[in-house]
XYZ file of C-alpha atoms in Angstrom:
447
model
C 31.905 -82.861 -65.232
C 32.621 -80.202 -62.586
C 28.889 -79.710 -61.978
C 28.393 -83.444 -61.644
C 31.235 -83.643 -59.150
C 29.693 -80.818 -57.142
C 26.300 -82.518 -57.103
C 27.873 -85.735 -55.899
C 29.725 -83.889 -53.157
C 26.582 -82.207 -51.875
C 24.570 -85.419 -52.194
C 27.244 -87.093 -50.085
C 26.610 -84.513 -47.370
C 22.918 -85.341 -47.498
C 23.617 -89.037 -47.035
C 26.026 -88.667 -44.118
C 23.379 -88.693 -41.411
C 21.541 -91.705 -42.781
C 24.769 -93.567 -43.396
C 25.935 -93.057 -39.820
C 22.608 -94.213 -38.409
C 22.382 -97.281 -40.648
C 25.958 -98.438 -40.238
C 26.604 -97.874 -36.551
C 27.185 -101.203 -34.796
C 28.360 -102.322 -31.383
C 31.623 -104.095 -32.030
C 32.849 -106.992 -29.874
C 35.653 -106.230 -27.479
C 39.113 -106.917 -28.867
C 41.491 -109.188 -26.939
C 44.969 -107.652 -26.928
C 48.007 -109.955 -26.897
C 50.680 -108.932 -24.389
C 53.448 -110.908 -22.759
C 51.349 -111.269 -19.619
C 48.168 -112.475 -21.321
C 50.049 -114.838 -23.629
C 51.463 -116.757 -20.661
C 47.939 -117.254 -19.319
C 46.059 -117.949 -22.559
C 47.650 -120.033 -25.358
C 45.103 -118.660 -27.831
C 46.837 -115.312 -27.459
C 50.381 -116.548 -28.078
C 52.651 -113.805 -29.372
C 53.983 -114.245 -32.944
C 57.725 -114.443 -33.541
C 59.572 -111.191 -34.300
C 60.502 -112.441 -37.783
C 56.849 -113.115 -38.590
C 55.880 -109.693 -37.273
C 58.544 -108.036 -39.448
C 57.414 -109.910 -42.585
C 53.783 -109.054 -41.941
C 54.662 -105.380 -41.308
C 56.550 -105.147 -44.614
C 53.709 -106.887 -46.447
C 51.080 -104.583 -44.957
C 53.208 -101.513 -45.768
C 53.612 -102.593 -49.395
C 49.891 -103.218 -49.785
C 49.108 -99.849 -48.180
C 51.466 -98.044 -50.569
C 49.803 -99.752 -53.526
C 46.339 -98.804 -52.267
C 47.446 -95.208 -51.667
C 48.907 -94.986 -55.165
C 45.730 -96.365 -56.750
C 43.614 -93.959 -54.706
C 45.782 -91.002 -55.755
C 45.505 -91.931 -59.438
C 41.758 -92.456 -59.116
C 41.195 -89.093 -57.436
C 43.420 -87.117 -59.813
C 41.381 -84.830 -62.063
C 41.818 -81.539 -63.915
C 41.373 -78.404 -61.807
C 37.910 -76.881 -62.085
C 37.454 -74.525 -65.022
C 35.033 -72.510 -62.906
C 37.894 -71.498 -60.589
C 40.491 -70.912 -63.334
C 40.774 -67.413 -64.797
C 41.869 -66.270 -68.248
C 45.465 -65.975 -67.046
C 45.543 -69.655 -66.010
C 45.524 -68.845 -62.291
C 43.873 -71.645 -60.329
C 42.010 -70.406 -57.267
C 42.248 -73.056 -54.572
C 42.152 -70.672 -51.584
C 38.847 -69.232 -50.322
C 38.513 -66.532 -47.665
C 35.081 -66.294 -46.053
C 34.077 -63.332 -43.888
C 31.708 -64.639 -41.229
C 30.851 -61.350 -39.497
C 31.034 -57.592 -39.988
C 31.407 -56.930 -36.272
C 34.703 -56.211 -34.534
C 35.782 -55.456 -30.971
C 38.575 -53.082 -32.115
C 38.673 -49.911 -34.233
C 42.074 -50.119 -35.926
C 43.156 -46.918 -37.692
C 43.888 -48.592 -41.037
C 40.719 -50.693 -41.037
C 37.755 -48.415 -40.379
C 36.661 -45.022 -39.022
C 36.576 -44.426 -35.275
C 32.767 -44.329 -35.286
C 32.647 -47.731 -36.957
C 30.739 -48.561 -40.140
C 27.028 -49.167 -40.806
C 26.338 -52.865 -40.368
C 24.145 -54.900 -42.679
C 20.733 -56.082 -41.398
C 21.050 -59.608 -39.945
C 18.849 -61.066 -42.692
C 21.383 -59.861 -45.284
C 24.233 -61.851 -43.739
C 25.058 -65.446 -44.569
C 23.758 -68.028 -42.107
C 25.959 -70.881 -40.908
C 24.230 -73.428 -43.190
C 24.756 -71.079 -46.137
C 28.434 -70.640 -45.295
C 28.856 -74.395 -45.015
C 27.041 -74.984 -48.290
C 29.224 -72.498 -50.180
C 32.356 -73.926 -48.562
C 31.275 -77.412 -49.683
C 30.656 -76.195 -53.209
C 34.062 -74.548 -53.526
C 35.851 -77.556 -52.014
C 34.096 -79.808 -54.540
C 35.702 -77.679 -57.272
C 39.242 -77.883 -55.934
C 39.582 -75.407 -53.050
C 41.994 -76.887 -50.514
C 42.344 -73.970 -48.096
C 39.631 -71.955 -46.350
C 40.307 -68.976 -44.109
C 37.616 -67.495 -41.857
C 37.846 -63.728 -41.503
C 35.680 -60.803 -40.436
C 35.262 -58.253 -38.916
C 36.597 -60.251 -36.029
C 35.536 -63.889 -36.553
C 35.878 -64.900 -32.890
C 32.972 -62.623 -31.915
C 30.597 -64.894 -33.837
C 28.883 -67.034 -31.212
C 28.782 -70.249 -33.222
C 32.259 -70.034 -34.719
C 33.461 -73.313 -33.169
C 30.420 -75.219 -34.456
C 30.918 -73.632 -37.872
C 34.572 -74.661 -37.886
C 33.570 -78.209 -36.966
C 31.246 -78.296 -39.970
C 33.809 -76.896 -42.392
C 36.496 -79.120 -40.880
C 34.427 -82.150 -41.904
C 35.236 -81.273 -45.531
C 38.724 -82.692 -45.075
C 37.373 -85.970 -46.444
C 36.386 -84.082 -49.615
C 39.793 -82.488 -50.203
C 40.095 -79.578 -47.769
C 43.635 -79.456 -46.393
C 43.817 -76.233 -44.383
C 41.342 -74.382 -42.162
C 42.762 -71.056 -41.036
C 41.676 -67.970 -39.126
C 42.511 -64.268 -39.278
C 41.965 -62.624 -35.892
C 42.972 -59.737 -33.656
C 43.556 -62.232 -30.841
C 41.444 -60.495 -28.210
C 39.162 -63.498 -27.595
C 41.152 -66.235 -29.298
C 42.776 -67.729 -26.178
C 39.332 -68.619 -24.779
C 38.309 -70.626 -27.844
C 41.631 -71.841 -29.216
C 41.597 -75.374 -27.772
C 38.138 -76.089 -29.197
C 39.132 -74.599 -32.551
C 42.177 -76.862 -32.771
C 39.943 -79.846 -32.074
C 37.687 -78.613 -34.901
C 40.608 -78.693 -37.328
C 42.277 -75.277 -37.105
C 45.635 -75.375 -38.920
C 46.712 -71.731 -39.134
C 46.295 -68.362 -37.423
C 47.113 -64.946 -38.838
C 47.045 -62.619 -35.850
C 46.976 -58.847 -36.312
C 49.257 -56.926 -33.926
C 50.737 -53.573 -34.913
C 52.636 -52.621 -31.773
C 54.357 -54.193 -28.773
C 53.630 -51.154 -26.610
C 50.372 -51.447 -24.593
C 49.833 -47.668 -24.680
C 50.439 -47.466 -28.423
C 48.071 -50.416 -28.839
C 45.226 -48.288 -27.461
C 46.110 -45.477 -29.852
C 46.172 -47.712 -32.930
C 43.140 -49.846 -32.060
C 41.182 -47.239 -30.049
C 40.528 -50.021 -27.534
C 42.272 -51.901 -24.710
C 43.262 -55.550 -24.980
C 47.006 -55.832 -25.535
C 47.473 -58.372 -22.725
C 44.731 -60.600 -24.158
C 46.443 -60.620 -27.558
C 49.776 -61.642 -26.047
C 47.966 -64.330 -24.075
C 46.567 -65.733 -27.321
C 50.013 -65.783 -28.940
C 51.500 -67.568 -25.940
C 48.660 -70.089 -25.922
C 49.231 -70.979 -29.584
C 52.937 -71.508 -28.933
C 52.118 -73.610 -25.874
C 49.675 -75.765 -27.853
C 52.228 -76.188 -30.630
C 54.704 -77.602 -28.120
C 52.034 -80.220 -27.407
C 51.778 -81.057 -31.100
C 48.918 -78.826 -32.298
C 50.844 -77.811 -35.421
C 49.130 -74.428 -35.870
C 51.010 -72.115 -38.254
C 51.267 -68.756 -36.483
C 51.818 -65.527 -38.401
C 51.711 -62.097 -36.811
C 50.587 -59.370 -39.239
C 51.856 -55.850 -38.612
C 50.714 -52.868 -40.705
C 53.581 -50.367 -40.603
C 52.761 -46.638 -40.749
C 55.001 -43.575 -40.624
C 54.647 -41.645 -37.380
C 53.008 -44.520 -35.525
C 54.965 -47.752 -35.331
C 57.865 -47.784 -37.810
C 60.265 -47.634 -34.840
C 59.005 -51.054 -33.739
C 60.157 -52.971 -36.798
C 63.283 -54.309 -35.038
C 61.435 -55.381 -31.824
C 58.955 -57.298 -33.991
C 61.801 -59.012 -35.838
C 63.313 -60.015 -32.495
C 60.084 -61.757 -31.460
C 61.338 -64.595 -33.625
C 64.672 -64.977 -31.876
C 63.431 -67.837 -29.685
C 59.808 -68.198 -30.807
C 58.521 -70.052 -33.853
C 56.640 -67.032 -35.191
C 56.563 -65.471 -38.634
C 56.098 -61.701 -38.394
C 54.811 -60.166 -41.626
C 55.154 -56.448 -42.225
C 52.344 -55.084 -44.384
C 52.383 -51.979 -46.514
C 49.537 -49.637 -45.526
C 46.736 -50.056 -48.101
C 43.870 -47.715 -49.061
C 40.258 -48.654 -48.225
C 37.156 -46.561 -47.657
C 37.323 -44.626 -44.401
C 40.942 -45.332 -43.418
C 42.370 -41.937 -44.531
C 45.187 -43.519 -46.496
C 48.004 -41.379 -47.822
C 51.265 -42.299 -49.491
C 53.117 -40.326 -46.834
C 51.871 -42.680 -44.116
C 52.880 -45.811 -46.024
C 56.264 -47.361 -45.257
C 57.403 -49.158 -48.436
C 58.894 -52.627 -48.379
C 62.394 -51.542 -49.352
C 62.533 -48.998 -46.527
C 61.504 -51.637 -43.980
C 64.066 -54.064 -45.380
C 66.812 -51.430 -45.099
C 65.923 -50.811 -41.441
C 66.238 -54.495 -40.631
C 69.487 -54.956 -42.549
C 71.040 -52.031 -40.722
C 70.724 -54.112 -37.532
C 70.990 -57.581 -39.077
C 73.140 -57.305 -42.251
C 73.269 -61.093 -42.642
C 69.491 -61.315 -43.128
C 68.803 -64.143 -45.562
C 66.067 -64.635 -48.161
C 63.954 -67.775 -47.703
C 62.503 -69.669 -50.649
C 58.856 -68.657 -51.113
C 56.110 -70.996 -52.242
C 54.346 -70.361 -55.535
C 51.261 -68.619 -54.122
C 52.814 -66.873 -51.123
C 51.668 -63.312 -50.576
C 54.790 -62.398 -48.604
C 58.482 -62.212 -49.354
C 60.068 -64.261 -46.580
C 63.415 -63.740 -44.813
C 65.202 -65.108 -41.749
C 67.906 -63.841 -39.437
C 70.529 -66.609 -39.055
C 70.169 -68.228 -35.640
C 66.589 -67.052 -35.154
C 63.859 -69.652 -34.750
C 61.188 -67.515 -36.376
C 60.949 -65.820 -39.759
C 59.827 -62.459 -41.103
C 58.069 -61.441 -44.281
C 56.768 -58.475 -46.251
C 53.372 -58.123 -47.899
C 54.084 -55.631 -50.651
C 50.670 -55.016 -52.208
C 51.441 -51.365 -52.958
C 55.013 -51.370 -54.278
C 55.551 -54.920 -55.606
C 52.219 -56.635 -56.323
C 52.000 -60.425 -56.459
C 48.936 -60.615 -58.726
C 50.582 -63.034 -61.148
C 50.356 -65.932 -58.688
C 47.117 -64.947 -56.933
C 45.027 -67.991 -56.019
C 42.558 -66.301 -53.649
C 38.833 -65.634 -53.803
C 36.753 -63.879 -51.147
C 33.172 -64.164 -49.965
C 31.940 -61.220 -47.919
C 29.740 -61.713 -44.871
C 26.712 -60.571 -46.887
C 27.379 -63.235 -49.495
C 29.152 -61.373 -52.297
C 32.014 -62.922 -54.235
C 35.082 -60.690 -54.672
C 37.723 -62.021 -57.012
C 40.236 -59.309 -56.030
C 40.804 -57.561 -52.712
C 41.243 -54.230 -54.488
C 38.523 -54.738 -57.083
C 35.182 -53.009 -56.586
C 33.120 -55.468 -58.635
C 31.128 -58.055 -56.688
C 28.474 -60.653 -57.451
C 25.892 -61.950 -54.980
C 25.945 -65.675 -54.271
C 23.540 -65.219 -51.365
C 20.601 -64.123 -53.502
C 20.981 -67.029 -55.904
C 21.397 -69.473 -53.038
C 18.150 -68.292 -51.430
C 16.000 -68.463 -54.552
C 14.810 -71.929 -53.597
C 13.835 -70.670 -50.123
C 11.599 -67.788 -51.264
C 14.468 -65.368 -50.836
C 14.639 -66.003 -47.088
C 17.794 -66.875 -45.121
C 18.451 -70.610 -45.065
C 18.445 -71.698 -41.448
C 19.236 -75.190 -40.222
C 15.642 -76.397 -40.652
C 15.493 -75.220 -44.262
C 18.945 -76.675 -44.887
C 17.890 -80.099 -43.578
C 14.722 -79.996 -45.701
C 16.787 -79.295 -48.821
C 19.175 -82.124 -48.007
C 16.218 -84.485 -47.579
C 14.834 -83.490 -50.982
C 18.164 -84.229 -52.612
C 18.524 -87.532 -50.754
C 15.045 -88.582 -51.880
C 15.916 -87.656 -55.455
C 19.014 -89.867 -55.426
C 16.952 -92.730 -54.008
C 14.477 -92.365 -56.870
C 11.636 -91.206 -54.631
C 11.169 -87.917 -56.498
C 11.088 -87.020 -60.190
C 14.175 -85.156 -61.402
C 12.248 -81.930 -62.022
C 11.077 -81.550 -58.413
C 11.505 -77.953 -57.135
C 14.228 -77.242 -54.569
C 16.583 -79.752 -56.149
C 20.209 -78.721 -55.581
C 21.401 -79.631 -59.065
C 20.092 -76.491 -60.776
C 21.182 -74.227 -57.927
C 24.702 -75.589 -58.008
C 24.897 -75.286 -61.777
C 23.731 -71.675 -61.678
C 26.077 -70.775 -58.823
C 29.067 -72.340 -60.536
C 28.286 -70.548 -63.781
C 28.106 -67.205 -61.968
C 31.307 -67.972 -60.046
C 33.034 -69.017 -63.250
C 32.028 -65.819 -65.072
C 33.281 -63.688 -62.162
C 36.604 -65.522 -62.036
C 37.035 -65.170 -65.808
C 36.576 -61.389 -65.444
C 39.418 -61.141 -62.929
C 42.061 -58.731 -64.173
C 45.696 -59.627 -64.655
C 46.681 -57.236 -61.870
C 45.053 -54.673 -59.627
C 45.241 -50.918 -60.200
C 48.338 -48.901 -59.371
C 48.918 -46.881 -56.214
C 47.529 -43.616 -57.603
C 44.356 -45.261 -58.878
C 43.762 -47.289 -55.711
C 43.846 -44.149 -53.604
C 40.812 -42.757 -55.446
C 38.981 -46.008 -56.207
C 35.671 -46.698 -54.474
C 35.866 -49.884 -52.399
C 34.439 -51.251 -49.180
C 36.102 -50.556 -45.830
C 38.477 -53.402 -45.009
C 36.223 -54.644 -42.219
C 33.360 -55.231 -44.691
C 35.618 -57.132 -47.100
C 37.241 -59.600 -44.757
C 40.853 -58.991 -45.751
């Protein structure tokens, strides 16, 4: 049933263009009844207030009934392909859309950078959209675009527009993880495309320290992006803003309190992250500031700090200082893992599925996706040709065994995804094991 649902979802994408062309009509102009027009034209006489009230109640009741029927009709079991052996349902997909970044953060990658994959090895925009569509058809309701730094991708706004169109298929949230350097220039267009959340990485409030930790300039641009999000939210944008701060001994642990105080009058959630080991970031336990130590620092200044109720799949433990508008949280991957409620899957920019951030096993979705295109990247032309084949099949113009049909590809992809999800461990390795485990640099994972 899940495969059938996926096929229908993709077939629906193929029919969108034709449907729009065939159903677009020029509608007659509506005549609006106002007090002024009613006095001049008896055909536009205003109804009595009582009649308006009765009609409003009637319409509301009918709408509630329709909504209830639609909810019951759409209700279905969560996809088995995205459910692991510990009954965790993975409805959150993180997609890395580039390996490139305009910073060189100490905890993320070496100063000299990392070898980048050849362009042909990276997912194209049509491939990203296709995979996003497939996962949404199986129950994913939240997609986060990561990198590298996703805003350096030239077509990111167009890509977000495409993914944002999946709201009609069940997508509820479209989020972004960014360093904020270029965000303020593209933010308005991203919000129009459906952006609902931003996780912004900022590890210091000192411009000089910023250059030390990122090995680049750009502090003012990051602050400009934060201010722009807050400004847009005052206008009703509704973008959830979280500032992520990796805390490290000897670098920025003295800034914990200033970060907390960002939320005094600003609707910001600052999340303090325990320093995690990845290839090339020279992790050591001595550099890591554990959650409890950070909490003690904050309580020494704000003893009335209060715990906030977390949601089931939250990665952070959330708190609030009474009287503050914003909140603060702790991502405790190293000292208090939250594997038991993990609902996240990751696709790397070269098309590999990672079921765990700290796991070193991956499976290529890219190679399977490209089998029907002679192993070549699927550009927009190839994508349109595949959609046309599928549309013709549904219209009965092609036999069901025609090559390039999407049914077999979807089935194979979902089976591979399902096997990978079923292999996901109950929890990731402990601190000592993680330190010596081979894994990608953070920038090549996507966070």
